[in-house]
CSV table of C-alpha atoms in Angstrom, one decimal:
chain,number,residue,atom,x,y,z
A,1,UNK,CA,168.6,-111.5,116.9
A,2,UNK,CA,165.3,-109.9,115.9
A,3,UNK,CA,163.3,-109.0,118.1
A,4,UNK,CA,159.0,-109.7,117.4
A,5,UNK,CA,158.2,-106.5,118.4
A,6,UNK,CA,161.2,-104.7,115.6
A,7,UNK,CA,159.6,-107.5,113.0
A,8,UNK,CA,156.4,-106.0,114.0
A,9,UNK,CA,157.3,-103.0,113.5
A,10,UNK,CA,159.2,-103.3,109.9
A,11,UNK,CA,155.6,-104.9,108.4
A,12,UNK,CA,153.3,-102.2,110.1
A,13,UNK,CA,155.6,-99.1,108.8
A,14,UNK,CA,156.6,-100.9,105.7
A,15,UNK,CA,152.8,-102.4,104.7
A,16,UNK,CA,152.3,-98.8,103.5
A,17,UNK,CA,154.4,-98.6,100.8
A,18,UNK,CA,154.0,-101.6,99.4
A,19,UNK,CA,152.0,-100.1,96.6
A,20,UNK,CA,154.4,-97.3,96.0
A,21,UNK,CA,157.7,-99.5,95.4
A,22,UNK,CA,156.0,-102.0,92.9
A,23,UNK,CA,155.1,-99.1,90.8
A,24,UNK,CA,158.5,-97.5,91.2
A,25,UNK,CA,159.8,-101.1,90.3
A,26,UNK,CA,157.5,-101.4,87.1
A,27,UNK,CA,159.1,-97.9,85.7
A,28,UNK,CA,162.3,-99.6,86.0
A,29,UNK,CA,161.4,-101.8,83.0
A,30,UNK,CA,160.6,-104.7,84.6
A,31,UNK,CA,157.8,-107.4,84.1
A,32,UNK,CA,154.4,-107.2,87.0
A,33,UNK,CA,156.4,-110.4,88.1
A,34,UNK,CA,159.7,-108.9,88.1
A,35,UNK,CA,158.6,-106.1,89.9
A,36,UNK,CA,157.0,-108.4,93.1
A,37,UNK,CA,160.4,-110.1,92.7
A,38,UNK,CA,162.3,-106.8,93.0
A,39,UNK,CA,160.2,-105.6,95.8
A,40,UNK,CA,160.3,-108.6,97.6
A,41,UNK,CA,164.4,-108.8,97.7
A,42,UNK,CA,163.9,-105.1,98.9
A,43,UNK,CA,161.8,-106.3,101.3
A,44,UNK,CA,164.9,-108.5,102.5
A,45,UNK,CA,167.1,-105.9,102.6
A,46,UNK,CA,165.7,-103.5,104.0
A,47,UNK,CA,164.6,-105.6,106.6
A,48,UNK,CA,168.1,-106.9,107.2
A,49,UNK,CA,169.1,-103.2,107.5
A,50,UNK,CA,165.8,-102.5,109.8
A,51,UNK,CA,167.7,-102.1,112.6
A,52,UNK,CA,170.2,-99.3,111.4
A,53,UNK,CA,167.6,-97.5,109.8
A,54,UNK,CA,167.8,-94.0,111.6
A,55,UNK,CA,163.6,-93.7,111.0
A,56,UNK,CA,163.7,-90.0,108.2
A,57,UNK,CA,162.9,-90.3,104.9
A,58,UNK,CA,161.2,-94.5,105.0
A,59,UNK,CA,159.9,-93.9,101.2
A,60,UNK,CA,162.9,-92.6,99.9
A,61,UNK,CA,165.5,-95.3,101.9
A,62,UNK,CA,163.0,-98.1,100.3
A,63,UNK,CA,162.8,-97.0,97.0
A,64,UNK,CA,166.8,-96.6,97.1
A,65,UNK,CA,167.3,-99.9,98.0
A,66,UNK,CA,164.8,-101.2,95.3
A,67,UNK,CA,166.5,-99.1,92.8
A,68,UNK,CA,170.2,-100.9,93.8
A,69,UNK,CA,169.1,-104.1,93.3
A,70,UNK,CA,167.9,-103.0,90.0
A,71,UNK,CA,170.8,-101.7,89.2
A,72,UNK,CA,173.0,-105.0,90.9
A,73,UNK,CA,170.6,-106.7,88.0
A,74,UNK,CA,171.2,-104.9,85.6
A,75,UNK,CA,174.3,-104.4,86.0
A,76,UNK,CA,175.1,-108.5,85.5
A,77,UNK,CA,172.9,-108.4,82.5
A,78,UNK,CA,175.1,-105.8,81.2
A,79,UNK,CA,172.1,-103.4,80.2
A,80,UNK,CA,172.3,-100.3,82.4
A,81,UNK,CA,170.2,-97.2,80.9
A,82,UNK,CA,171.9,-94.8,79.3
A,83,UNK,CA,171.3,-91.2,79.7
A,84,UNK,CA,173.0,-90.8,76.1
A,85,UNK,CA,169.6,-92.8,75.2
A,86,UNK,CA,168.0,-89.9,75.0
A,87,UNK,CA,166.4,-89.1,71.8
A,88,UNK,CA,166.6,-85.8,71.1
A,89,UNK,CA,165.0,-85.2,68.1
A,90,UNK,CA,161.7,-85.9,69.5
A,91,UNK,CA,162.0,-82.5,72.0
A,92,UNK,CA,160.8,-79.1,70.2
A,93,UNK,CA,160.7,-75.5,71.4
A,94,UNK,CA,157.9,-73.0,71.7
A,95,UNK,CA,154.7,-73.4,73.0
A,96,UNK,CA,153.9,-76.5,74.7
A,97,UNK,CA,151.7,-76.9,76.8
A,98,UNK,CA,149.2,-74.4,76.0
A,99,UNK,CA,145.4,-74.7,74.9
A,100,UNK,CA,145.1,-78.1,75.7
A,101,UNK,CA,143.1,-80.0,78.2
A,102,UNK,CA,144.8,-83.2,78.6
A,103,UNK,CA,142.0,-85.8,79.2
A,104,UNK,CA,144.1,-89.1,78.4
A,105,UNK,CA,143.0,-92.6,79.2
A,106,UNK,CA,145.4,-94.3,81.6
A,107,UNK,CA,145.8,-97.3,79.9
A,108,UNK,CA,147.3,-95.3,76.7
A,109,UNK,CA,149.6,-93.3,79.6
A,110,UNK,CA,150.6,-95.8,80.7
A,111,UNK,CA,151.9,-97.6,77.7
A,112,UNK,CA,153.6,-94.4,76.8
A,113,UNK,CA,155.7,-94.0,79.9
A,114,UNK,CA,156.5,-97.7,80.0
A,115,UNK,CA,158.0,-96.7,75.9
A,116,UNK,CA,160.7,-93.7,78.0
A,117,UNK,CA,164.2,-94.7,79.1
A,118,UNK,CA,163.9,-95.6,82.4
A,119,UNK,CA,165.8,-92.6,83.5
A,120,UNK,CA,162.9,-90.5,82.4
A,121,UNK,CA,160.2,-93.1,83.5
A,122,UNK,CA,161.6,-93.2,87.3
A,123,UNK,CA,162.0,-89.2,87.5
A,124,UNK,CA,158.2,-88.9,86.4
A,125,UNK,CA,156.9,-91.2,88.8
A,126,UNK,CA,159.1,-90.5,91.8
A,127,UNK,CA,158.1,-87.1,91.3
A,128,UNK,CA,154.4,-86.3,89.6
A,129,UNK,CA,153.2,-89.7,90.8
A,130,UNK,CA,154.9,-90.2,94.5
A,131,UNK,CA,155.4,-87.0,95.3
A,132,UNK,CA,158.8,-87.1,96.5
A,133,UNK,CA,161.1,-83.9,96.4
A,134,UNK,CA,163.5,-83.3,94.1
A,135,UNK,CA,166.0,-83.3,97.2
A,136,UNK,CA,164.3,-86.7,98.5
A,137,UNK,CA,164.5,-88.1,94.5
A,138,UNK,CA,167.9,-86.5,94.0
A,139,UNK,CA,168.8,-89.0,97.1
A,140,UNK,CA,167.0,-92.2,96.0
A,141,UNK,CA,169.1,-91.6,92.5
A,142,UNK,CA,172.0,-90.5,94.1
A,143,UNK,CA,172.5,-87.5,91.4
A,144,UNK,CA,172.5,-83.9,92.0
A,145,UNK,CA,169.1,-82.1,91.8
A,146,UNK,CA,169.7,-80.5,88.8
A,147,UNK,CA,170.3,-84.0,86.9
A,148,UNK,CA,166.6,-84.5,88.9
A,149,UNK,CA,165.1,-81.6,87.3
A,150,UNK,CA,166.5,-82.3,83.5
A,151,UNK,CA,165.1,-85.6,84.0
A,152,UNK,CA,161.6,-84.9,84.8
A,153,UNK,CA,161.6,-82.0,82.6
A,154,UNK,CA,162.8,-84.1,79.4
A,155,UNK,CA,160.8,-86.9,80.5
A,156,UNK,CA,157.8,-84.8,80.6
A,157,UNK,CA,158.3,-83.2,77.0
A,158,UNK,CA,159.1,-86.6,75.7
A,159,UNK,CA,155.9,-88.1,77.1
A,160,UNK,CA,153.7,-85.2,76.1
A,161,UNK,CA,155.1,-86.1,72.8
A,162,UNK,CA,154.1,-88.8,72.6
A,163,UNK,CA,150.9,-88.6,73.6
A,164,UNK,CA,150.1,-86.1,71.3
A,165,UNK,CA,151.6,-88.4,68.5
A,166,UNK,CA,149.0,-90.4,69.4
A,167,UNK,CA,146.2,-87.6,68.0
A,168,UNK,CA,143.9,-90.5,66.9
A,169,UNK,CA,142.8,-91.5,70.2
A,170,UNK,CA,144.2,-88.6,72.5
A,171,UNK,CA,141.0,-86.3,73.2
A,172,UNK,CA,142.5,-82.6,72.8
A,173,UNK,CA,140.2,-79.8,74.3
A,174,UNK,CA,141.0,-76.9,72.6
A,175,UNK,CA,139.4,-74.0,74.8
B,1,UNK,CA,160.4,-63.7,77.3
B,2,UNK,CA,159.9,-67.3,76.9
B,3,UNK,CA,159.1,-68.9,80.7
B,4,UNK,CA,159.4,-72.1,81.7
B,5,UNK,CA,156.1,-73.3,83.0
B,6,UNK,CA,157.8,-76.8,84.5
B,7,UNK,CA,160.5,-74.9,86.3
B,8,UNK,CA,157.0,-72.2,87.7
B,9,UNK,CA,154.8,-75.0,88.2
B,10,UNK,CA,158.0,-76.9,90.8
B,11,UNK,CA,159.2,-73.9,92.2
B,12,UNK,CA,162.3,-73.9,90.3
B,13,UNK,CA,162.1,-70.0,89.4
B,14,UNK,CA,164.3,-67.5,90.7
B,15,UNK,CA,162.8,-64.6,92.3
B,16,UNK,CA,163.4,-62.5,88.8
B,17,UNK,CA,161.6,-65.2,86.9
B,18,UNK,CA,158.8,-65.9,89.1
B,19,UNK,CA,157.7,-62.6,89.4
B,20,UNK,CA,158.2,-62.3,85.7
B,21,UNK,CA,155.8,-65.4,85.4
B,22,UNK,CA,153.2,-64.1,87.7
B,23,UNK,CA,153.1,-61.2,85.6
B,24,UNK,CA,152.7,-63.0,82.4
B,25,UNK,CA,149.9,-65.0,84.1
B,26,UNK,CA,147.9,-62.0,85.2
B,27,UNK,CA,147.8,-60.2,82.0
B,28,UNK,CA,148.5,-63.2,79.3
B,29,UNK,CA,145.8,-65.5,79.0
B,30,UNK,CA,148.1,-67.8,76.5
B,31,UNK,CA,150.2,-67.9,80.1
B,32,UNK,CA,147.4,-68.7,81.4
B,33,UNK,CA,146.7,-71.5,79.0
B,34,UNK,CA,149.9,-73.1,78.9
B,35,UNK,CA,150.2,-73.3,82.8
B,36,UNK,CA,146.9,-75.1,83.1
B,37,UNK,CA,147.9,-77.6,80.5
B,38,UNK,CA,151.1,-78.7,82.1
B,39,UNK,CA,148.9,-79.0,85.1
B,40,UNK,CA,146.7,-81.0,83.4
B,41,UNK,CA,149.2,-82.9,82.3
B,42,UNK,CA,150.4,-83.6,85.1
B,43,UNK,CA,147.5,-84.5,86.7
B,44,UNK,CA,146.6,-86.7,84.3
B,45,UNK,CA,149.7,-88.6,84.2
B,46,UNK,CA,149.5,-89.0,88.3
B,47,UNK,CA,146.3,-90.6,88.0
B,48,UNK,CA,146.9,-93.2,85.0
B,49,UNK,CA,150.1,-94.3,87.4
B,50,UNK,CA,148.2,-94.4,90.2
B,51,UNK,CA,145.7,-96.1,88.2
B,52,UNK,CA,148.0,-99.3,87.7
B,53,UNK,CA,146.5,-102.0,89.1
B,54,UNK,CA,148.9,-103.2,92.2
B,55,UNK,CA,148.9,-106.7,93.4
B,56,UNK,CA,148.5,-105.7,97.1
B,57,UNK,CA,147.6,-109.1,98.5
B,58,UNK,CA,150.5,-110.3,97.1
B,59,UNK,CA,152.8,-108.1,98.0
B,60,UNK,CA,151.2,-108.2,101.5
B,61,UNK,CA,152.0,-112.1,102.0
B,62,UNK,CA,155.5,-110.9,100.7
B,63,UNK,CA,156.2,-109.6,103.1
B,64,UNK,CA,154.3,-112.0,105.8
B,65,UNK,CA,156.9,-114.3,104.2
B,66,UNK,CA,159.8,-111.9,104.5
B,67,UNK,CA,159.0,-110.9,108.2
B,68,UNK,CA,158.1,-114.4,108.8
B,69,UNK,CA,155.8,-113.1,110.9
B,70,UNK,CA,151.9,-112.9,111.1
B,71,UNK,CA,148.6,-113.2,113.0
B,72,UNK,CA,146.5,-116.1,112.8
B,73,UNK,CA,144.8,-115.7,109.1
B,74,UNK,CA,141.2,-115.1,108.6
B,75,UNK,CA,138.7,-118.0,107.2
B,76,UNK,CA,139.0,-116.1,104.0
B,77,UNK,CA,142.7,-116.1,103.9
B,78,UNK,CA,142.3,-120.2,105.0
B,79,UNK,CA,140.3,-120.4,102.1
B,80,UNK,CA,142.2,-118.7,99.5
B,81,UNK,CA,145.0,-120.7,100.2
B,82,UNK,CA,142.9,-123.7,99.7
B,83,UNK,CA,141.8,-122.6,96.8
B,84,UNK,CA,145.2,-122.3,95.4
B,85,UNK,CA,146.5,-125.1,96.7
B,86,UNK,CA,143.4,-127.0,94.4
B,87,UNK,CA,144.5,-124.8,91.5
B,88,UNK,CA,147.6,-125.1,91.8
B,89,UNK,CA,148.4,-121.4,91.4
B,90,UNK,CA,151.7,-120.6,91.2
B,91,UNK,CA,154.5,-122.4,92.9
B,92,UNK,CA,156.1,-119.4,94.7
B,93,UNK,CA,153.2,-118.4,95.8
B,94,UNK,CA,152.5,-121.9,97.6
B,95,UNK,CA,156.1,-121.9,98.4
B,96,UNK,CA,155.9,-118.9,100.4
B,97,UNK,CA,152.2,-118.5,101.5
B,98,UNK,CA,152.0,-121.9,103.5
B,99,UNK,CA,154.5,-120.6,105.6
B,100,UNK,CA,152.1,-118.3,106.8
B,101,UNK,CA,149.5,-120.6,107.5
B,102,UNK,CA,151.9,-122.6,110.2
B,103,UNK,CA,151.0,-121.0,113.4
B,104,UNK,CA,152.3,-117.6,115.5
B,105,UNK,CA,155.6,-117.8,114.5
B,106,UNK,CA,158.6,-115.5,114.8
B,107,UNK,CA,161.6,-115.4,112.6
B,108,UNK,CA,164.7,-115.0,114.1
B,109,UNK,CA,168.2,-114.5,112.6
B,110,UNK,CA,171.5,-115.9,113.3
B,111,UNK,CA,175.0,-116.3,112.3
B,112,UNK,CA,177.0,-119.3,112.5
B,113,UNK,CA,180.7,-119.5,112.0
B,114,UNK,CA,180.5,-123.5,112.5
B,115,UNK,CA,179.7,-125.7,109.5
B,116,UNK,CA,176.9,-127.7,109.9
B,117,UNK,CA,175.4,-125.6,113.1
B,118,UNK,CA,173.5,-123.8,110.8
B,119,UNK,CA,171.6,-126.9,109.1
B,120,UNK,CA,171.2,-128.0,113.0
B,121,UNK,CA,169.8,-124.7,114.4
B,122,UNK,CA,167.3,-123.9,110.9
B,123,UNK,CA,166.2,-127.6,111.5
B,124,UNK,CA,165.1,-126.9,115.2
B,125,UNK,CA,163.7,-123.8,114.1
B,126,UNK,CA,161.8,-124.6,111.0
B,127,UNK,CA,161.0,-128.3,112.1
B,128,UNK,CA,162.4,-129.2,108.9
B,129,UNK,CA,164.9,-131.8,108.5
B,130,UNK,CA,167.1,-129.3,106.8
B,131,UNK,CA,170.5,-131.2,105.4
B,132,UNK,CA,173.4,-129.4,105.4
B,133,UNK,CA,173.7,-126.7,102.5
B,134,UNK,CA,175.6,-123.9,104.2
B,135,UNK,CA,178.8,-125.0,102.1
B,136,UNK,CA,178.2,-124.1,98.4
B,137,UNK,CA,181.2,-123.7,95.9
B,138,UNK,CA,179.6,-120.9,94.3
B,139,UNK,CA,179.7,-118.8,97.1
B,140,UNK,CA,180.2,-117.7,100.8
B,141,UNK,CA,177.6,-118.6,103.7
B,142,UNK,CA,176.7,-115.7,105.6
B,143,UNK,CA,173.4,-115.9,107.9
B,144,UNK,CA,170.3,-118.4,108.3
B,145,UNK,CA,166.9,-117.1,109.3
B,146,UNK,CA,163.6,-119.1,110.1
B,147,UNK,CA,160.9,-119.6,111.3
B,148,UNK,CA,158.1,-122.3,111.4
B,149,UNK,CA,157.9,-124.1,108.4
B,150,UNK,CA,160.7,-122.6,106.6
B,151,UNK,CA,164.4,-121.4,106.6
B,152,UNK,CA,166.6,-119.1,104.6
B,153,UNK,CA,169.8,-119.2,104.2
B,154,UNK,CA,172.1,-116.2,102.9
B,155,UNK,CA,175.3,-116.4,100.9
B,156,UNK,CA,177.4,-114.0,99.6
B,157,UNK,CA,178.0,-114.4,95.8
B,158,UNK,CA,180.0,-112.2,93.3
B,159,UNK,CA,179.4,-109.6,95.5
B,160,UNK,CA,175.4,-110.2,95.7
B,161,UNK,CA,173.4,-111.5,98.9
B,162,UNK,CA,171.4,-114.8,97.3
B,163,UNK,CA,168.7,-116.6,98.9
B,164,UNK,CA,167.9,-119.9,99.4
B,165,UNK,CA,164.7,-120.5,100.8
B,166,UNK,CA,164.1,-123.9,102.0
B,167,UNK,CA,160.7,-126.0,102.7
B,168,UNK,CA,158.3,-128.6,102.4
B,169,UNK,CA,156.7,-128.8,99.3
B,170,UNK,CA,157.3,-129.6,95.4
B,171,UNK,CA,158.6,-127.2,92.6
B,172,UNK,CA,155.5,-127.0,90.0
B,173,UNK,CA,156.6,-126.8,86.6
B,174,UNK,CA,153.5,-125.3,84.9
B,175,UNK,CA,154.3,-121.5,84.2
B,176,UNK,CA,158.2,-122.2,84.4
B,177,UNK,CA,161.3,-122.9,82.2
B,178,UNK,CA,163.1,-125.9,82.9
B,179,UNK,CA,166.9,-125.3,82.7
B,180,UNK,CA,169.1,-128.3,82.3
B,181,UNK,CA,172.3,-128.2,84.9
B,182,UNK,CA,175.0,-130.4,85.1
B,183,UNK,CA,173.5,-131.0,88.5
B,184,UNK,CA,169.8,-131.5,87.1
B,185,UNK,CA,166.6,-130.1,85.9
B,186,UNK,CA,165.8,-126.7,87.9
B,187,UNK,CA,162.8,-124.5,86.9
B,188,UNK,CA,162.6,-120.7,86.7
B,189,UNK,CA,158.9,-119.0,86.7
B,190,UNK,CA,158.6,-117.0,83.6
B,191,UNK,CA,159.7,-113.4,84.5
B,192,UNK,CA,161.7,-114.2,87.4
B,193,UNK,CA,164.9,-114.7,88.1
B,194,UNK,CA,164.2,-116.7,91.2
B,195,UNK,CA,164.7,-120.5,90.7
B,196,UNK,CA,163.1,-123.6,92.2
B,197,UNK,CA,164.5,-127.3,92.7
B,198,UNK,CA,163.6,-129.9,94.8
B,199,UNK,CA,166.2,-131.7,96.6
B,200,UNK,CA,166.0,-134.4,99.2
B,201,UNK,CA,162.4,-134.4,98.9
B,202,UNK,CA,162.4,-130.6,100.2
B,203,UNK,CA,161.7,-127.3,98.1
B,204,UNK,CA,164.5,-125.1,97.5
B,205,UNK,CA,164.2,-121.3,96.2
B,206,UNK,CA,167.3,-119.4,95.3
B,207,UNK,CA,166.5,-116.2,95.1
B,208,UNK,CA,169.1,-113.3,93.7
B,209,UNK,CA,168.4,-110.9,91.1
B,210,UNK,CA,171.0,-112.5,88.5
B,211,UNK,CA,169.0,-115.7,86.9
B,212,UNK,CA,172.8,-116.9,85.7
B,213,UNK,CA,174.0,-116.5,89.6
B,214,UNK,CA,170.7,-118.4,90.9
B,215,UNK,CA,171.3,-121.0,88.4
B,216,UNK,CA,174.9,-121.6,90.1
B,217,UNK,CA,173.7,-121.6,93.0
B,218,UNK,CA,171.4,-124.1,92.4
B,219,UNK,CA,173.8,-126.3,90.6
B,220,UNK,CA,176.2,-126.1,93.6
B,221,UNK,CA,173.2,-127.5,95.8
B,222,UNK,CA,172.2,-130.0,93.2
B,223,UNK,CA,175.6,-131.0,93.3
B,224,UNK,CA,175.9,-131.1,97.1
B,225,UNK,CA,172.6,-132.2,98.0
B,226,UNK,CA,171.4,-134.3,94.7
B,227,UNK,CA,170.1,-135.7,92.7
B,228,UNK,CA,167.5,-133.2,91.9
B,229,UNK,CA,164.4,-133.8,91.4
């Protein structure tokens, strides 16, 4: 049995992060609906699990739950991600980054990483957006770090792509 | 020598390299240039996500619902929930946020190996008359938790812990599918895989994260418990 003072305890550590594991679950191509479902069945879980939770890493032991009942889902549906999704053709070499102020609206941002695999959209937004480690994101996806760091970096380059192809309405500073 | 900003800018550089890239950054201003790019890149990808709107209140009674635990609510909180009660806002939401307008309650967690001990304790507990659903073809009972106002009852199902949430109340049908069963008419809220049925004049949620699983399991109770509706 549950104690009130454990239950307490759960909402007052896990209220926190609330807003972090809905975003996570809206890179993992879910609806704004499906995500509130998705966190709130982590929500169960975890607090079913509460009590053997040894207290390190809370972000990284929630958003690993949320990501196995993603993939339980997904799973079913027969629809897992594929890293061999990967489209290749849209990476390039040379200069990348360079002379260019990146002033991009959010909405537009937004709409591009929702458009990446979800492998790519979950390494960008565990890492550039949460601010996990690559040891504490390497964990949650339960793949080595360097898998991690080819993620993030792909998913970067594909993302800057794709903003750029956007040139219309992407504002480039060229200093 | 071509450097890779991403691996510089995440510390991903061996000694070597990172020396080599502090170099090129003191005396290359295209270095230079490219590093504060990715940066601002990155910043401005951070701060669209972080952007995204988050439905905070929601998630917050969420997990009220989940803990089954909460103080006494504000007037404002009253009054929101009055307000959607009038509109009739979504039915999960009522579903789930009137349990958190009962009173102090606690929810508390137990495991019955006796059939129909379950039904008896969640009854007590919820001050529901909850019938007996702990016996489902679909799949295996595991726990019950409740509290006032509602219980939950877990099974085990191809492998998967599904929920069945049980209340007072009505499934609303605005913003839902209906899905014909052999056991009845059940309704699942666009975007969700979480289905709701009435039975026995109380509310039933199953909630899994397989609609096809839920849907089972809801046909099991209908076929129990029924007629739904």
């Amino acid at each position: 049995m549950r104690t009130p003072n454990r239950a307490r305890e759960f909402e007052r550590t896990v209220k926190g992060e609330l807003a972090v594991l809905y975003r996570v679950a809206r890179r993992m191509g879910v609806s704004a609906e499906q995500a509130e479902d998705l966190v709130q069945i982590t929500l169960v879980k975890a607090f079913q699990a509460w009590d053997s939770f040894d207290g390190r890493y809370l972000r990284s032991w929630l958003i690993r739950i949320l990501r196995n009942e993603r993939l339980m889902a997904l799973r079913s549906e027969h629809s897992e991600s594929s890293i061999e999704d990967t489209p290749d053709a849209e990476l390039c070499d040379g200069p990348f980054w360079d002379e260019v102020s990146w002033k991009l609206e959010a909405e537009r941002v937004l709409v591009e990483l929702d458009r990446l695999p979800d492998i790519y959209q979950l390494a960008i937004q565990l890492i550039d957006v949460e601010q996990l480690t690559y040891e504490e994101a390497a964990r949650v996806l339960e793949v080595p770090i360097g898998t991690v760091r080819s993620r993030l970096f792909r998913g970067r380059e594909m993302l800057r792509n794709r903003l750029q192809g956007t040139s219309g309405t992407l504002e480039q500073v060229h200093s | 020598m071509r450097i890779d900003w991403q691996m510089y800018e995440d510390g991903q550089l061996g000694p070597e390299e990172m020396r080599e890239a502090d170099d090129a950054l003191r005396f290359d201003s295209g270095a230079r240039k490219e590093l504060e790019g990715l940066r601002s890149f990155r910043k401005s990808v951070r701060e669209a996500a972080l952007r995204e709107r988050v439905p905070q209140r929601s998630l917050e009674r969420r997990l009220d619902m989940v803990v089954g635990q909460t103080a006494r609510p504000s007037g404002r909180v009253r009054l929101a929930y009055g307000a959607a009660a009038v509109c009739a806002l979504t039915f999960a939401f009522l579903a789930l946020n009137r349990f958190v307008l009962t009173d102090d309650t606690v929810e508390v967690r137990e495991q019955f190996d006796d059939v129909g001990a379950a039904a008896d304790w969640a009854s007590d507990r919820s001050h529901i008359e909850i019938p007996d659903i702990q016996k489902l073809a679909v799949g295996q009972f595991g726990s019950v938790h409740a509290a006032s106002g509602w219980a939950c009852f877990d099974y085990a199902v191809d492998g998967e812990t599904v929920h069945v949430l049980v209340s007072q109340g009505v499934a609303r049908k605005t913003g839902c599918h209906s899905v014909s069963t052999k056991a009845g008419v059940v309704y699942v809220q666009v975007g969700s895989s979480n289905v709701r049925l009435n039975l026995r004049g109380l509310l039933f949620v199953v909630m899994g994260t397989n609609l096809d699983r839920n849907i089972s399991v809801a046909e099991s109770l209908g076929a129990q418990l029924g007629p739904i509706g």
